PDB file of C-alpha atoms in Angstrom:
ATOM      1  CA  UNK A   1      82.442-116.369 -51.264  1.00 45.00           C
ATOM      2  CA  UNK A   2      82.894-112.639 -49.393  1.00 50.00           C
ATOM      3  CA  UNK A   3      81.742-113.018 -45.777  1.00 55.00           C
ATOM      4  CA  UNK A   4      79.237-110.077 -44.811  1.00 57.00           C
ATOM      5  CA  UNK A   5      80.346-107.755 -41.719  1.00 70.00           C
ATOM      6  CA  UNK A   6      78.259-106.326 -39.957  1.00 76.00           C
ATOM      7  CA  UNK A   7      78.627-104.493 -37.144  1.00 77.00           C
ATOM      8  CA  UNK A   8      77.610-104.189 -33.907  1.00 81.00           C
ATOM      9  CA  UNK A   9      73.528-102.606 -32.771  1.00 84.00           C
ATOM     10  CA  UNK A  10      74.309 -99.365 -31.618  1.00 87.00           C
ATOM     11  CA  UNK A  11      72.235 -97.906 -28.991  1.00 88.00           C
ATOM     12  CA  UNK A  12      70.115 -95.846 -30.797  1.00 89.00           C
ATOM     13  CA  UNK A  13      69.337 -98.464 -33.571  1.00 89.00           C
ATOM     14  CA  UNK A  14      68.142-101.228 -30.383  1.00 87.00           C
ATOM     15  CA  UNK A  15      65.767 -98.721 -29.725  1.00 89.00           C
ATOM     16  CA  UNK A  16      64.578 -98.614 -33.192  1.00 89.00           C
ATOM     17  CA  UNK A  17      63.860-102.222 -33.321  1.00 89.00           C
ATOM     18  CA  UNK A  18      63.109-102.615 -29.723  1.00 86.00           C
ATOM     19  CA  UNK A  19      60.075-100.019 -30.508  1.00 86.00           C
ATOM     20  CA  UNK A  20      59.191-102.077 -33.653  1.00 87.00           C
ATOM     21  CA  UNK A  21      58.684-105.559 -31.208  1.00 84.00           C
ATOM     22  CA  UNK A  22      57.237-103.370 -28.661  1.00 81.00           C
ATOM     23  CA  UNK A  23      54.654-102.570 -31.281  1.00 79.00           C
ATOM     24  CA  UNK A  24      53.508-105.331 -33.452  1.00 78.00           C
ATOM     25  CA  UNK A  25      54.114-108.223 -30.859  1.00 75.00           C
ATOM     26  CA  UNK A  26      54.140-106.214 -27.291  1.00 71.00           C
ATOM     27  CA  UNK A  27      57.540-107.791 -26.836  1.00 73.00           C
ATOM     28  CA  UNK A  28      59.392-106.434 -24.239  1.00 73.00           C
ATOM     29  CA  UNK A  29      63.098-106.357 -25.010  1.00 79.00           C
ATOM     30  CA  UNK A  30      64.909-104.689 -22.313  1.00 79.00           C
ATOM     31  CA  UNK A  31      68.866-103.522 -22.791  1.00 83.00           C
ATOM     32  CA  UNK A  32      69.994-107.076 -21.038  1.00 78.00           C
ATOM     33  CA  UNK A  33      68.450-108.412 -24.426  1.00 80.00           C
ATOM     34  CA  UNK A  34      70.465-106.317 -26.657  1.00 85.00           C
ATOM     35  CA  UNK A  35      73.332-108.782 -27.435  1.00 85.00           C
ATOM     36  CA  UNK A  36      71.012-111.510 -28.011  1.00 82.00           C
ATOM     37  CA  UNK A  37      68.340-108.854 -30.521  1.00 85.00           C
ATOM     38  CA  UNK A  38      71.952-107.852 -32.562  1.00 87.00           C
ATOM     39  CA  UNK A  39      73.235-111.520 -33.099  1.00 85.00           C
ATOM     40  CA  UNK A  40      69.653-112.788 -34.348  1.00 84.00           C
ATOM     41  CA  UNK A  41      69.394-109.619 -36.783  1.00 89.00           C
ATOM     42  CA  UNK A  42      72.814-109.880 -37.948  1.00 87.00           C
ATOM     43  CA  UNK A  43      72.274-113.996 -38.100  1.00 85.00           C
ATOM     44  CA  UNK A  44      69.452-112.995 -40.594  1.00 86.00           C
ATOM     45  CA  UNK A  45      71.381-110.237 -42.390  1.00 86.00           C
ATOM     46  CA  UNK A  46      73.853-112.143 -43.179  1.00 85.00           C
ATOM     47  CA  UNK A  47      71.797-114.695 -44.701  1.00 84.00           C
ATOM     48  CA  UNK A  48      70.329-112.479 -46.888  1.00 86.00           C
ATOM     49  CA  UNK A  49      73.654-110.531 -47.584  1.00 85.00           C
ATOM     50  CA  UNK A  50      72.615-107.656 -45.909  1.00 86.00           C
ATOM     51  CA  UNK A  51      74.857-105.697 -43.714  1.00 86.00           C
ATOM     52  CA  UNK A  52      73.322-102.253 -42.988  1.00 88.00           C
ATOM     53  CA  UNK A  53      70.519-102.353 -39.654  1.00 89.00           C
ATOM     54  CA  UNK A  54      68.688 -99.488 -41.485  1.00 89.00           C
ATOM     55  CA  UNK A  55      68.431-101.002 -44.695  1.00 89.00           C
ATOM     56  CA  UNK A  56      67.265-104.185 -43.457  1.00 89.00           C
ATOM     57  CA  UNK A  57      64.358-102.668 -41.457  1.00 90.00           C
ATOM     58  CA  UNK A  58      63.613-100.958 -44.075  1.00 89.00           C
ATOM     59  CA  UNK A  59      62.838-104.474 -45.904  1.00 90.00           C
ATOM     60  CA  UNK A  60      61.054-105.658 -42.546  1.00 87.00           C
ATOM     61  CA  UNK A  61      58.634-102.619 -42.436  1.00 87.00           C
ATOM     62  CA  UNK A  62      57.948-102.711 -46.469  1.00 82.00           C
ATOM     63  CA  UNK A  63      54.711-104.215 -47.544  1.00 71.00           C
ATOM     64  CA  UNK A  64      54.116-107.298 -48.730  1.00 71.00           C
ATOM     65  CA  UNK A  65      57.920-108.707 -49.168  1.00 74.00           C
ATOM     66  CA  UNK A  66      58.284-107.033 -45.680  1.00 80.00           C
ATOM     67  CA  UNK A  67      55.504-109.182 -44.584  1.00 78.00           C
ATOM     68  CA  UNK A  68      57.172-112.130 -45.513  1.00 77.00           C
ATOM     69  CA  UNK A  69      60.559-111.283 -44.088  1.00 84.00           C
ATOM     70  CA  UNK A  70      59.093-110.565 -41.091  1.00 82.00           C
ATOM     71  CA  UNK A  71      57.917-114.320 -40.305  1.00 76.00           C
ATOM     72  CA  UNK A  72      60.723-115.282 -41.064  1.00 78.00           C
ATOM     73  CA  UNK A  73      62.897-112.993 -38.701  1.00 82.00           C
ATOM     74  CA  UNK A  74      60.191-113.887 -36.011  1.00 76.00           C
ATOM     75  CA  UNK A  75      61.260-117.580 -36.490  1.00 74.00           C
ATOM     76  CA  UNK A  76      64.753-116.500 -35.282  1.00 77.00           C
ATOM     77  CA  UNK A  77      63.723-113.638 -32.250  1.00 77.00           C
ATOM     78  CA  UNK A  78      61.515-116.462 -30.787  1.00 70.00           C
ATOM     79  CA  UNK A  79      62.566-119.606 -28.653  1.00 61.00           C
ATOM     80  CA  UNK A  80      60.928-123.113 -29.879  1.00 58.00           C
ATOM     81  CA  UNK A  81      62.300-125.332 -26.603  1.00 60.00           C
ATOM     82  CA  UNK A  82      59.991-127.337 -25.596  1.00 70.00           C
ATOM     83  CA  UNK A  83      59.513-131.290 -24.777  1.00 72.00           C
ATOM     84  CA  UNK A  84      56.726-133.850 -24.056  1.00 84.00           C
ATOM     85  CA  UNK A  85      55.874-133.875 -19.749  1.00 79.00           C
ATOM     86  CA  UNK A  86      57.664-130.295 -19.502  1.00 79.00           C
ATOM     87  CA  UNK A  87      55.653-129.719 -16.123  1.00 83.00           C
ATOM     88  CA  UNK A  88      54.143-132.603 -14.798  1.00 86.00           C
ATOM     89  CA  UNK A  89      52.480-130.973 -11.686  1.00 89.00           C
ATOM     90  CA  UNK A  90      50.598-128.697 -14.151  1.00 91.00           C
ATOM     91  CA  UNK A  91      49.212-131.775 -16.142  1.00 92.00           C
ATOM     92  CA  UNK A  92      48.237-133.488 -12.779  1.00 91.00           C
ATOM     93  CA  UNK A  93      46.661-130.502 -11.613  1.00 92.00           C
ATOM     94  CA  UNK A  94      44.682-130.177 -15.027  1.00 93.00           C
ATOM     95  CA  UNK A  95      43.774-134.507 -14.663  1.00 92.00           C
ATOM     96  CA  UNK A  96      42.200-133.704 -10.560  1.00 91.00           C
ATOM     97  CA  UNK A  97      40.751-130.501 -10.859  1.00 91.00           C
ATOM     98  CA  UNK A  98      39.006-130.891 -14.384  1.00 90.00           C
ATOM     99  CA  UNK A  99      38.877-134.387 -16.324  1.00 91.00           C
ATOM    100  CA  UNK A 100      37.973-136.447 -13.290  1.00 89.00           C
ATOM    101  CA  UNK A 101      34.913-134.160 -12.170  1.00 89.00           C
ATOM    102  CA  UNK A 102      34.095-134.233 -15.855  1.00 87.00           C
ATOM    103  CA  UNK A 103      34.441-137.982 -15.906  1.00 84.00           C
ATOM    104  CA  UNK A 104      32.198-138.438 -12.741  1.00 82.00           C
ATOM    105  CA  UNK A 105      29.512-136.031 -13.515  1.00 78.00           C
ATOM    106  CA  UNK A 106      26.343-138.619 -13.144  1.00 66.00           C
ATOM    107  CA  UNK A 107      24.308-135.341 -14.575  1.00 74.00           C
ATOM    108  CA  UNK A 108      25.260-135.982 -18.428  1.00 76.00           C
ATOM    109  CA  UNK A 109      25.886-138.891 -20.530  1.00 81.00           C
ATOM    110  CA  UNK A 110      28.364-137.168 -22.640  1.00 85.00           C
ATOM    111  CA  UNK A 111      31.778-134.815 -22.767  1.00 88.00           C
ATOM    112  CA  UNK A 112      32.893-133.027 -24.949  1.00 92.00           C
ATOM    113  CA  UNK A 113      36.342-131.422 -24.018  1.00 95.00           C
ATOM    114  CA  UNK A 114      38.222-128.638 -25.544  1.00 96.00           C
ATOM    115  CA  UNK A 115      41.884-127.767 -24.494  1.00 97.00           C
ATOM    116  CA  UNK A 116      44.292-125.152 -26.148  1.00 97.00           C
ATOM    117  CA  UNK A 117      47.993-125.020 -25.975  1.00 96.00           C
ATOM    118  CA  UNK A 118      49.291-121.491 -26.310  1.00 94.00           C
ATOM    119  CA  UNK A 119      52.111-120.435 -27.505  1.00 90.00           C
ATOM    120  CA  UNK A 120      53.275-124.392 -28.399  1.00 92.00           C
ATOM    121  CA  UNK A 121      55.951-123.823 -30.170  1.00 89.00           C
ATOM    122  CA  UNK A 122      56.490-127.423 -32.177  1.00 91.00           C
ATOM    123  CA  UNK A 123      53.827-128.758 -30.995  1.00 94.00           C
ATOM    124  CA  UNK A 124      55.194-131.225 -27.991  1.00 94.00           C
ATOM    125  CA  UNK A 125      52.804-129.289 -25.691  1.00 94.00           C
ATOM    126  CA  UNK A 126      49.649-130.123 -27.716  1.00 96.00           C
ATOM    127  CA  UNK A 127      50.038-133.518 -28.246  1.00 97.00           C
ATOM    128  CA  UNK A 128      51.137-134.572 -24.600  1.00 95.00           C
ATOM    129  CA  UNK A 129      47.608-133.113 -23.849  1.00 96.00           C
ATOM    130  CA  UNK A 130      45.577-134.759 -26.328  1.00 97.00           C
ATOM    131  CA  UNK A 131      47.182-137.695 -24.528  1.00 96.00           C
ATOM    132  CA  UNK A 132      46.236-136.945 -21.673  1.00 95.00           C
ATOM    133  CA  UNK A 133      42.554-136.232 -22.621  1.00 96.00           C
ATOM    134  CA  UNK A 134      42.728-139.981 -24.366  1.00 95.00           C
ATOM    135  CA  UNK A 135      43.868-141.618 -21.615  1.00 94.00           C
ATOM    136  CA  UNK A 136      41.206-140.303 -19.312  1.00 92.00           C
ATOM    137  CA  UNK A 137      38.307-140.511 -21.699  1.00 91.00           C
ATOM    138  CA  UNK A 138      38.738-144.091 -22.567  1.00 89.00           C
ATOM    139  CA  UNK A 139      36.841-145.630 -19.646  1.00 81.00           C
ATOM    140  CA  UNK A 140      34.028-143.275 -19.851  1.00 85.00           C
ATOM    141  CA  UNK A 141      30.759-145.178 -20.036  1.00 82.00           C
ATOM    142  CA  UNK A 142      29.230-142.187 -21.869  1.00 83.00           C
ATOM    143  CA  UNK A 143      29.980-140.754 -25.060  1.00 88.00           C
ATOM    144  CA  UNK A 144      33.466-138.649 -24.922  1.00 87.00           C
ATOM    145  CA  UNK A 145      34.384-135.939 -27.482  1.00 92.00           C
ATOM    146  CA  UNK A 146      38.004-133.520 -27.252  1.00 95.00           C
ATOM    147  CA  UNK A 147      40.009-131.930 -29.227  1.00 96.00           C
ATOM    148  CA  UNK A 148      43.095-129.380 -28.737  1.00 97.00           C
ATOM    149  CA  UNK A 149      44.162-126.701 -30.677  1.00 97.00           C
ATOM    150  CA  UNK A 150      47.643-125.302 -30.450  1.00 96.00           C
ATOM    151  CA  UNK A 151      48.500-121.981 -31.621  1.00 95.00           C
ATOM    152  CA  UNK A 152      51.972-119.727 -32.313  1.00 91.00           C
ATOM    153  CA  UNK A 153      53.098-116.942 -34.004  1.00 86.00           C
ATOM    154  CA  UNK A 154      56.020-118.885 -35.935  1.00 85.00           C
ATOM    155  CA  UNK A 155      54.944-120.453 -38.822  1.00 85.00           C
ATOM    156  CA  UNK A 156      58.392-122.613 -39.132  1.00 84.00           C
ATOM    157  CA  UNK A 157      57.171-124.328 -35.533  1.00 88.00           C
ATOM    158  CA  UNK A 158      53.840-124.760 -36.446  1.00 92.00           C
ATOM    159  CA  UNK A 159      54.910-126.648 -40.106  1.00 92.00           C
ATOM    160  CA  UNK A 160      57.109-129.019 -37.447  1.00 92.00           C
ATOM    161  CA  UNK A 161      54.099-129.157 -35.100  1.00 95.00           C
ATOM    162  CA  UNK A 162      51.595-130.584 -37.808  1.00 96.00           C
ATOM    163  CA  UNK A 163      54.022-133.050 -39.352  1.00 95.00           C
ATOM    164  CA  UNK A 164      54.152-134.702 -35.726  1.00 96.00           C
ATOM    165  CA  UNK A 165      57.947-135.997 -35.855  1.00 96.00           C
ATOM    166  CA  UNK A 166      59.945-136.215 -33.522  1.00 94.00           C
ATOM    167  CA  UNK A 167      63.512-136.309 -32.766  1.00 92.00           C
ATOM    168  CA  UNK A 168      64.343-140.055 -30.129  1.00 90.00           C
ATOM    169  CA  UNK A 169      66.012-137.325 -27.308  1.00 86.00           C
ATOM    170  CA  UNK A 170      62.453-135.249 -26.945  1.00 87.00           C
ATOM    171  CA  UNK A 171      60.830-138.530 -25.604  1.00 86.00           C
ATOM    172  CA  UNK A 172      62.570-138.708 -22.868  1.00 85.00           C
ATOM    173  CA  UNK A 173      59.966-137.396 -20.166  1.00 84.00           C
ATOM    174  CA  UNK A 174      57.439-140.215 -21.612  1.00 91.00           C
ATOM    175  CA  UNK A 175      57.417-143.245 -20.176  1.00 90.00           C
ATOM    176  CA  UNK A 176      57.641-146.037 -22.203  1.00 91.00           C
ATOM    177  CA  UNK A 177      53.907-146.851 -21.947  1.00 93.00           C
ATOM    178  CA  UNK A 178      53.049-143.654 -23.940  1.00 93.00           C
ATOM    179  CA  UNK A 179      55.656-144.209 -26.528  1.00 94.00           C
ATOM    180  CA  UNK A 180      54.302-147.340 -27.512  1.00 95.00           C
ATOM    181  CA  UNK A 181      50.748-145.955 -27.668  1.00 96.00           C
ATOM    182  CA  UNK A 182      50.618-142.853 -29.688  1.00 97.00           C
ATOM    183  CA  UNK A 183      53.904-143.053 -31.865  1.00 96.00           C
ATOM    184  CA  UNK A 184      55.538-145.291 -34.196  1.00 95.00           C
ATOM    185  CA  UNK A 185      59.472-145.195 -35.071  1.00 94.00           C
ATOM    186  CA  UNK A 186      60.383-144.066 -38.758  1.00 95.00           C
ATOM    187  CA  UNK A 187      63.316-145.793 -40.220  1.00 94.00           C
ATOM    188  CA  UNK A 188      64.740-142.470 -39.807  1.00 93.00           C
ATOM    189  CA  UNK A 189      64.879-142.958 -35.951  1.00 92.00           C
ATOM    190  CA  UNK A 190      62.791-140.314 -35.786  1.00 95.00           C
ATOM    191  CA  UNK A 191      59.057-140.858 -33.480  1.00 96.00           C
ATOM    192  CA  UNK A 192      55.571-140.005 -35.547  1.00 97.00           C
ATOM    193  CA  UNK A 193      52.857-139.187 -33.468  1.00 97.00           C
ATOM    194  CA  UNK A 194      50.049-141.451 -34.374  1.00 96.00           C
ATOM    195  CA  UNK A 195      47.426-140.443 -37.371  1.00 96.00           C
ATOM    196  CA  UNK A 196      44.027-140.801 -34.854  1.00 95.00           C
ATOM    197  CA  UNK A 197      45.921-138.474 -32.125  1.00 97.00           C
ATOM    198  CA  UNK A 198      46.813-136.155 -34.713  1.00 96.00           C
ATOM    199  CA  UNK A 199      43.378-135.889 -36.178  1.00 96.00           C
ATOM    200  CA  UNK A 200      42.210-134.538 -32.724  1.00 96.00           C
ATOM    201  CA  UNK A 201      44.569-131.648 -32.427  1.00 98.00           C
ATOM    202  CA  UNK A 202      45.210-128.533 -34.844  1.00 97.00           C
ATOM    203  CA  UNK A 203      47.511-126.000 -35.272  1.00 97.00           C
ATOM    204  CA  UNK A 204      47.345-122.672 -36.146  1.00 94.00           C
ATOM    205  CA  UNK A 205      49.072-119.457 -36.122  1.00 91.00           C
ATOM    206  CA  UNK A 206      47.535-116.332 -33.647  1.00 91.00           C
ATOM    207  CA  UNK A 207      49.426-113.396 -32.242  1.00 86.00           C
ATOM    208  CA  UNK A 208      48.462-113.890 -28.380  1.00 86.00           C
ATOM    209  CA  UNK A 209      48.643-110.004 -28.342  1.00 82.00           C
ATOM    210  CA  UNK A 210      45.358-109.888 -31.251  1.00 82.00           C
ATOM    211  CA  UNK A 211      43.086-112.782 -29.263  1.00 85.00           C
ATOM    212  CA  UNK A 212      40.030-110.590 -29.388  1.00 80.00           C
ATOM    213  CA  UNK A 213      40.165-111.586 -32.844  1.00 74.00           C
ATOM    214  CA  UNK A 214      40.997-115.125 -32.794  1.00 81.00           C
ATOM    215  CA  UNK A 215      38.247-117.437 -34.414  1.00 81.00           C
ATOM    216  CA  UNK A 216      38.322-119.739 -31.110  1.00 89.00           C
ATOM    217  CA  UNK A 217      35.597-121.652 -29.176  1.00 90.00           C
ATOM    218  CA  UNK A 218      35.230-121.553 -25.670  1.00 94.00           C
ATOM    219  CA  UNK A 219      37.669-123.880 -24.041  1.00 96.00           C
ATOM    220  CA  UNK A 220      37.668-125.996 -20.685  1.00 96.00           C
ATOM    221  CA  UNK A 221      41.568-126.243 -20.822  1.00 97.00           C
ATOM    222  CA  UNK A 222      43.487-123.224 -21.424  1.00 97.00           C
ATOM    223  CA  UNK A 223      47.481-123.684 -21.363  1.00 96.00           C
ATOM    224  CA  UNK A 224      50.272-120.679 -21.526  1.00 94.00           C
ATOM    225  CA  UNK A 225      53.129-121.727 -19.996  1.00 89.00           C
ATOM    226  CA  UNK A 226      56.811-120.192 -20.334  1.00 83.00           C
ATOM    227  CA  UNK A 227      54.894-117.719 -23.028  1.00 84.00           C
ATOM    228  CA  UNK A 228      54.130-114.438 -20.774  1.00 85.00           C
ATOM    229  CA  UNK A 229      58.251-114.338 -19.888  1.00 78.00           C
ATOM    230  CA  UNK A 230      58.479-112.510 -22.841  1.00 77.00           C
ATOM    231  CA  UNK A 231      55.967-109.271 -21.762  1.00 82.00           C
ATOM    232  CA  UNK A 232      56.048-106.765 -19.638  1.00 81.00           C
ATOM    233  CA  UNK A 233      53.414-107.497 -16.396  1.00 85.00           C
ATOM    234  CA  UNK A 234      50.802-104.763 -17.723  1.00 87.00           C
ATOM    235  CA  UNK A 235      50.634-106.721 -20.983  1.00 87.00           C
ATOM    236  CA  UNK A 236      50.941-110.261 -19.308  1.00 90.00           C
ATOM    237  CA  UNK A 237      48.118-108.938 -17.136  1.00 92.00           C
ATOM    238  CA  UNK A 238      45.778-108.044 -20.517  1.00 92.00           C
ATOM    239  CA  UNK A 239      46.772-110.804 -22.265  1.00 92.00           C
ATOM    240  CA  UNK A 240      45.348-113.387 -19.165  1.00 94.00           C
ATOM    241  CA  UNK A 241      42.343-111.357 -19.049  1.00 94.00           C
ATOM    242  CA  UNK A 242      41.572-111.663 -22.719  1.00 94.00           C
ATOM    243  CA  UNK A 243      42.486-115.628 -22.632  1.00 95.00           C
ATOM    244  CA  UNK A 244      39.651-115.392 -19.768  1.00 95.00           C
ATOM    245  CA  UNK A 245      37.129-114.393 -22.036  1.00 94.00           C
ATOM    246  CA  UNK A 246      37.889-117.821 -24.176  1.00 95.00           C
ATOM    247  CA  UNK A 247      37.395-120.097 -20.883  1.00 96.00           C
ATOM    248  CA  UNK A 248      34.123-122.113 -20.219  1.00 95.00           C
ATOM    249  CA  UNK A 249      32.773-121.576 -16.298  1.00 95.00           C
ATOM    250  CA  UNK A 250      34.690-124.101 -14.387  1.00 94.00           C
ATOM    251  CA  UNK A 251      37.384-124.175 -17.131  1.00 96.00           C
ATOM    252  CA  UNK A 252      41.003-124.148 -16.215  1.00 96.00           C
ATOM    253  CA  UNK A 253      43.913-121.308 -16.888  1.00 96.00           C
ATOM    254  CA  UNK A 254      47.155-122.941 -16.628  1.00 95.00           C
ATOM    255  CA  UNK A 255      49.655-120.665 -16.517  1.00 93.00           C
ATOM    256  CA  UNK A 256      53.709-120.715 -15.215  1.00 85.00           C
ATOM    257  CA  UNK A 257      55.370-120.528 -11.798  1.00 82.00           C
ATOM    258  CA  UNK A 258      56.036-117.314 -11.010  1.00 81.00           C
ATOM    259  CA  UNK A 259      55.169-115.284 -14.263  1.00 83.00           C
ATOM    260  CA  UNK A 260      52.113-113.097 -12.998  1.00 85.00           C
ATOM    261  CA  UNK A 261      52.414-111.108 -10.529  1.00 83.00           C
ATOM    262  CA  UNK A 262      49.200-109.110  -9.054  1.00 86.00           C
ATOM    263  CA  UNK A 263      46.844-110.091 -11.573  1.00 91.00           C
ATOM    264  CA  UNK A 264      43.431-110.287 -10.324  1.00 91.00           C
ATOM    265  CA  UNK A 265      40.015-111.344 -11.648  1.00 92.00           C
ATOM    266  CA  UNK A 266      36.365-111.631 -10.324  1.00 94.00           C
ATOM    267  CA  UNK A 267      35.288-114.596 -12.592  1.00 94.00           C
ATOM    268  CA  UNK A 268      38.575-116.464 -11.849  1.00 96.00           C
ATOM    269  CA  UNK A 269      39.427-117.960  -8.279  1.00 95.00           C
ATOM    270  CA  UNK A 270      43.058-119.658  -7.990  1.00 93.00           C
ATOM    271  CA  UNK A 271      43.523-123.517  -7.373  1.00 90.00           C
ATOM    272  CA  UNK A 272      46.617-124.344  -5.358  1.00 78.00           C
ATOM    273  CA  UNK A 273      48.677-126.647  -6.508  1.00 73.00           C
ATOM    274  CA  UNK A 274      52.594-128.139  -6.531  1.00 73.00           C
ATOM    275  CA  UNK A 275      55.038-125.862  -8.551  1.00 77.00           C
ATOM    276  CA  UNK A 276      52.125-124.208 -10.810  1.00 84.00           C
ATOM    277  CA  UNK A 277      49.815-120.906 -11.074  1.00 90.00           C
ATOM    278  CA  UNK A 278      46.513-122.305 -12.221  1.00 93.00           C
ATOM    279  CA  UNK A 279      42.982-120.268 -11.994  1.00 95.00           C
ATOM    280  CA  UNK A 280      39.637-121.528 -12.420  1.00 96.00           C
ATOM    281  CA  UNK A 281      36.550-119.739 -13.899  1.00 95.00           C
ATOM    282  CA  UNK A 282      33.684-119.525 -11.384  1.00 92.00           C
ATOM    283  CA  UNK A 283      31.521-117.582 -13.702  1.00 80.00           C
ATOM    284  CA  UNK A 284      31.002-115.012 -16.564  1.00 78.00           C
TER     285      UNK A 284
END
């Protein structure tokens, strides 16, 4: 079998497909990131026998087979690390300032609480928090509804995400208590999230950049964490004030350490809290 060279980006072709993520994703991909842009397209190229950068965006820009290329060359331009626990001081945070005023409200007999994971990758993010929600609904005297929806633009991390396995090493931030409760070991070594968790979250792919026209309900947890890294601060700024407009009043925006800078809204005022950005909605 020939192996395919292929050479190096040059400058002007980055540009070319720095423009192209720029405009269908609002992807920021500065110079730093050329090395890693040219080994991912050559990665795919390769795969595909291709060896020519213009040819092959030629093929990504096409119609329908360009379509279908094009998920799959997001697959490789996006990062899927995750793990159960990632930030516990977020998930504490989200247990004191929202599910135990929920859980103590004498003014209703009944919850019903929505949560959505953005940007969750395979789908560790989702189910830790549908854990959460179970754990703190279960000695509710009232009646106690949730459900969480996790969402992300790669379609290969979404297919992992709704088949719920689970390599042993990505349990290691749960403690043994959780493990026990809501998975069961395959004789493949591998951890399955249990069937009545899984029935309470869903997955589903959404281009955080398009949420005015995402099909979504208003939410009292809304998670982005380690997702805005990847935008410039004018678009991390519009793409928080659109996730606003998906947020109950008193609902929760969860958002990373350190990854907005100078974003401000009326509606929202910001919670303190250990190690984590977090903003609550005080009205519409």
């Amino acid at each position: 079998m020939s192996i395919v060279i292929i050479p190096e980006l040059d400058d002007q072709q980055f540009l070319r497909w720095a423009q192209l993520l720029e405009e269908r994703l609002g992807v920021a991909v500065t110079v730093q990131r050329k090395a890693f842009l040219s080994s991912r397209l050559r990665t795919r190229m390769r795969e595909i026998a291709l060896n020519d950068f213009e040819e092959y965006y030629r093929l990504v820009t096409a119609s329908a087979k360009g379509a279908m290329e094009w998920s799959r060359l997001l697959d490789l331009l996006t990062i899927h690390e995750t793990r159960f626990n990632r930030h516990p001081a977020a998930f504490q945070l989200i247990n004191t300032q929202i599910l135990q005023p929920m859980l103590h409200d004498v003014s209703s007999d009944t919850i019903n609480i929505r949560a959505w994971s953005v940007g969750c990758a395979s789908g560790e993010e989702a189910y830790y928090l549908a854990m959460l929600l179970d754990v703190a609904v279960e000695n509710y005297q009232g009646k106690a509804y949730f459900g969480v929806i996790g969402t992300d633009i790669s379609l290969e991390s979404l297919s992992v995400a709704k088949l719920g396995r689970y390599p042993e090493h990505r349990m290691r931030e749960l403690d043994h208590q959780m493990v026990s409760r809501y998975f069961r070991q395959l004789d493949s070594g591998e951890f399955e999230v249990d069937e009545k968790l899984r029935q309470r979250v869903a997955f589903s792919q959404l281009n955080i950049r398009k949420l005015e026209h995402a099909p979504l309900e208003k939410m009292d947890i809304i998670f982005c964490q380690n997702v805005l890294i990847y935008f410039s601060q004018q678009r991390r700024h519009e793409i928080i004030s659109a996730m606003v407009e998906y947020l109950k009043p008193g609902g929760l925006l969860v958002l990373g350490s350190g990854e907005v800078v100078g974003w401000h809204d009326e509606r929202m005022e910001r919670l303190s809290g250990k190690d984590t950005l977090a903003y609550r909605k005080v009205r519409e």
